mmCIF file of C-alpha atoms in Angstrom:
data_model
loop_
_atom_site.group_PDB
_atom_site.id
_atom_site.type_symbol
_atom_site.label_atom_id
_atom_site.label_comp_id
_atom_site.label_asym_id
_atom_site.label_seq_id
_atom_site.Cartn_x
_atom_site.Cartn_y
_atom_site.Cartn_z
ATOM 1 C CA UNK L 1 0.000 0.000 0.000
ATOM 2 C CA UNK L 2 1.207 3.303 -0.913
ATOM 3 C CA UNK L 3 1.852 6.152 1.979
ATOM 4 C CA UNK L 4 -0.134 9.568 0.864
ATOM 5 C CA UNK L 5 3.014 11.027 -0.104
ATOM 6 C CA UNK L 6 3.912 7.906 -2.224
ATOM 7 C CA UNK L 7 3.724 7.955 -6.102
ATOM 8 C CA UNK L 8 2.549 11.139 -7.767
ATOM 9 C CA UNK L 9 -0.448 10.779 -9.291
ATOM 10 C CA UNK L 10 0.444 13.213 -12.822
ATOM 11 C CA UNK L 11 -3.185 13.408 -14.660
ATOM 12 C CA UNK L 12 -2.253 15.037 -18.010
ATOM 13 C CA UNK L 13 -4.779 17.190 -20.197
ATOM 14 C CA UNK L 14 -3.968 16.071 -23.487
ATOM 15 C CA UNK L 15 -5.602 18.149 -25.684
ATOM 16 C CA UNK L 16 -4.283 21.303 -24.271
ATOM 17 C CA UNK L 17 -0.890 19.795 -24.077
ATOM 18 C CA UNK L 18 -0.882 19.026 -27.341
ATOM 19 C CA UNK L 19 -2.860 22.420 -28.040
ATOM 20 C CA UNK L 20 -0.193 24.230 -26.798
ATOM 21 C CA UNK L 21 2.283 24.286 -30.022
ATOM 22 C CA UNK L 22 1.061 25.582 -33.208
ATOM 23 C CA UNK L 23 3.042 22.241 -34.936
ATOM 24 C CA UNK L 24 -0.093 21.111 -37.377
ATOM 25 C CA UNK L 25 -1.621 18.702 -34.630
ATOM 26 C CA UNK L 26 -4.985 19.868 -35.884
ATOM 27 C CA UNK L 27 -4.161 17.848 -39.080
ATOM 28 C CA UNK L 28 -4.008 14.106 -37.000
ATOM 29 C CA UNK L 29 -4.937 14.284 -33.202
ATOM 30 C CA UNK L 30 -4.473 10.962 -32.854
ATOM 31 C CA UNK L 31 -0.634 11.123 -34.239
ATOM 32 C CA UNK L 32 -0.376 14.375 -31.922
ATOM 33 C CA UNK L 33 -1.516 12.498 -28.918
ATOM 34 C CA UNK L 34 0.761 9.846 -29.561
ATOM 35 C CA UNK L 35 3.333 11.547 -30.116
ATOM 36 C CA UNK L 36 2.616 13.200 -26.337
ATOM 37 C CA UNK L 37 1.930 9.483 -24.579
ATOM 38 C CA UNK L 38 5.402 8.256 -26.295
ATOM 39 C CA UNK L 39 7.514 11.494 -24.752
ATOM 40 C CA UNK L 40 5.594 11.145 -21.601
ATOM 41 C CA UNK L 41 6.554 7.222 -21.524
ATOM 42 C CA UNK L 42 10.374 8.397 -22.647
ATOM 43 C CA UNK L 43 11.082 11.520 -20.361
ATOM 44 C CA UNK L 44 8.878 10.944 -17.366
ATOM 45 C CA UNK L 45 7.910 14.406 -15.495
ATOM 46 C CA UNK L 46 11.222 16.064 -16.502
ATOM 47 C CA UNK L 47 12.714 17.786 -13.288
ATOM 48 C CA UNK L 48 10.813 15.254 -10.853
ATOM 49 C CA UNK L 49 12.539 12.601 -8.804
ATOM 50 C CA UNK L 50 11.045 9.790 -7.467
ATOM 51 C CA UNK L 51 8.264 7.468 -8.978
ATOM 52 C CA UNK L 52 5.351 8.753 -10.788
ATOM 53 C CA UNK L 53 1.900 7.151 -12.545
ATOM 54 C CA UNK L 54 0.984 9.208 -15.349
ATOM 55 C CA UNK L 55 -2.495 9.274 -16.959
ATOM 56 C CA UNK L 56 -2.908 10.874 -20.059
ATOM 57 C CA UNK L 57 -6.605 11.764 -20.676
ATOM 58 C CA UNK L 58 -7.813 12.103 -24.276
ATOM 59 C CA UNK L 59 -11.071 12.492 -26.105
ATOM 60 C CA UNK L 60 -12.673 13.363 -29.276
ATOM 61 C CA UNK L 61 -10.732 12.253 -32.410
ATOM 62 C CA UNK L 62 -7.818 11.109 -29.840
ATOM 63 C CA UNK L 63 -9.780 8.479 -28.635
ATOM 64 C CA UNK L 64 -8.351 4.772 -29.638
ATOM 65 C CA UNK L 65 -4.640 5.673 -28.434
ATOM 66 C CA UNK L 66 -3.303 2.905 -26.555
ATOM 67 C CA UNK L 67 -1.608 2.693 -23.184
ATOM 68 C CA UNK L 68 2.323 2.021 -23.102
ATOM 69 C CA UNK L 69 4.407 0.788 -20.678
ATOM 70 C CA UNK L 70 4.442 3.988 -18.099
ATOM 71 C CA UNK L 71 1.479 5.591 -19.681
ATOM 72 C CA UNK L 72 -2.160 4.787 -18.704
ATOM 73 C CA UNK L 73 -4.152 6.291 -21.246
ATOM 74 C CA UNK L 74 -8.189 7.306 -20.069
ATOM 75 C CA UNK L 75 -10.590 8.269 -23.218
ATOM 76 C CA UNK L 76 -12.939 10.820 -21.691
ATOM 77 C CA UNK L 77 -16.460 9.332 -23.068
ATOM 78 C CA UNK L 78 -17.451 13.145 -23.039
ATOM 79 C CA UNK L 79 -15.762 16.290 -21.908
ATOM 80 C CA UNK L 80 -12.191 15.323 -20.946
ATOM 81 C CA UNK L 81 -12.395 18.375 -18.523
ATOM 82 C CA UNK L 82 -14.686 16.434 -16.568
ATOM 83 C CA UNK L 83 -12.689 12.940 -17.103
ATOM 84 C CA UNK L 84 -9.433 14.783 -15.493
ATOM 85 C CA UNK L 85 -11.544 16.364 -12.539
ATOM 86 C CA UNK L 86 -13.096 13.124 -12.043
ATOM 87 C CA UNK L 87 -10.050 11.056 -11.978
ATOM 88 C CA UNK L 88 -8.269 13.994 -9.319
ATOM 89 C CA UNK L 89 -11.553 13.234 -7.007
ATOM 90 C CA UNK L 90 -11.155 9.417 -7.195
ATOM 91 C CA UNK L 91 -7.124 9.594 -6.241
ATOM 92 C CA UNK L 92 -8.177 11.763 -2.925
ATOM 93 C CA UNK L 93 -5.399 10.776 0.012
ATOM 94 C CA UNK L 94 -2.294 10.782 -2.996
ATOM 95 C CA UNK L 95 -0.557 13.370 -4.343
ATOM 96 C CA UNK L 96 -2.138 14.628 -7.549
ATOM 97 C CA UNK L 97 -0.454 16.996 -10.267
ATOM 98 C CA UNK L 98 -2.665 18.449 -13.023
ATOM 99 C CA UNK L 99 -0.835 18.983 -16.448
ATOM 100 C CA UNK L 100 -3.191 21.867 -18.260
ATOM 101 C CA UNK L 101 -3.122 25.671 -19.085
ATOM 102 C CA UNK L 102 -7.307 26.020 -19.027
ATOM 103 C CA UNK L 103 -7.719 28.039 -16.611
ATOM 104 C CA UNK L 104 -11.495 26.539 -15.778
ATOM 105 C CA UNK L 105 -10.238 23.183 -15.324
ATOM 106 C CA UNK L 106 -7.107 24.529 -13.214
ATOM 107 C CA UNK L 107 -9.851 25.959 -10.853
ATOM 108 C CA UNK L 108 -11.412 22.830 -10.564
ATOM 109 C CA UNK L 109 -8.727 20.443 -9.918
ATOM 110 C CA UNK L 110 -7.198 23.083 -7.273
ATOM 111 C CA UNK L 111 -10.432 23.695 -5.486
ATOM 112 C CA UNK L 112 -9.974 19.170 -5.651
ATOM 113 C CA UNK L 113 -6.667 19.560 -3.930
ATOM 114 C CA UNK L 114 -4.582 18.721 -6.855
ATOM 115 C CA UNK L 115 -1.630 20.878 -7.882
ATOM 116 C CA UNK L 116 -1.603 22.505 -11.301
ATOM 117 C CA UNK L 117 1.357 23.191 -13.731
ATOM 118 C CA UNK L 118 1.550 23.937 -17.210
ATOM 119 C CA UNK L 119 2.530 22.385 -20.618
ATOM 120 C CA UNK L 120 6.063 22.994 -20.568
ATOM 121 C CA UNK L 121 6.382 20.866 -17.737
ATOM 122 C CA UNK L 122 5.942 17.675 -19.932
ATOM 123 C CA UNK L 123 6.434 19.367 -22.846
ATOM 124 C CA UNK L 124 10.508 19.011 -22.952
ATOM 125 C CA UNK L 125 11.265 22.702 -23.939
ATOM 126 C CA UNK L 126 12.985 23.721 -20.578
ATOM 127 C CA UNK L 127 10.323 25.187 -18.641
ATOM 128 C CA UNK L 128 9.416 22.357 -15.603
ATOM 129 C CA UNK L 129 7.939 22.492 -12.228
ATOM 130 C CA UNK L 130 4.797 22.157 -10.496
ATOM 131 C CA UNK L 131 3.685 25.489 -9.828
ATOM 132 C CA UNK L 132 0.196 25.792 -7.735
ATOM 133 C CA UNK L 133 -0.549 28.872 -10.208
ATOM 134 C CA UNK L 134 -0.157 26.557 -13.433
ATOM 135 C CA UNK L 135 2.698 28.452 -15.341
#
């Protein structure tokens, strides 16, 4: 059994992540979220020590990618907004790390008890951290 402060929980909002770089993903979400899950499975939570579970939550034409090894992947059957608030409510007692830049859903996982940071955190362009203010 896992203490509270045992593995971060990191519940990543992957169509904003993958939103969040003007690189054509609008042209193949799937590939774009694929892409994501396979750097996520690769790099981890760049900057973070210690053991992590990472859950990368996709919907609409994402839908169908498939877990890897390090990756759970959860297809929202709706709003994945809802999927990623739902999934911060059911891992209550852990520590919880929202990966998004909406600033609804950042209110919503906070107000939860999750932490929030943005993009660049997974996103392998320098920028990492878990900041409670999402940047």
């Amino acid at each position: 059994m896992d203490a509270p402060d045992g593995p971060l929980l990191v519940i990543i909002d992957g169509a904003n992540v993958v939103g969040s770089v003007p690189d054509g993903w609008w042209r193949d979400r799937r590939g774009a979220a694929e892409r994501l899950r396979d750097r996520l499975a690769r790099d981890g939570l760049p900057g973070h020590e210690g053991p992590v579970e990472i859950v990368l939550v996709v919907e609409g034409a994402a839908r169908g990618v498939e877990p890897v090894a390090g990756v759970r992947v959860e297809a929202a059957p709706g709003s994945g907004d809802d999927r990623v608030v739902e999934l911060v409510e059911e891992a209550r007692g852990r520590p919880r790390l929202v990966v998004t830049a909406d600033r609804g859903l950042r209110d919503r996982v906070t107000a939860a008890g999750a932490r929030v940071t943005g993009p660049r955190a997974v996103r392998g362009d320098g920028a990492n951290g878990a900041r409670a203010d999402g940047g």
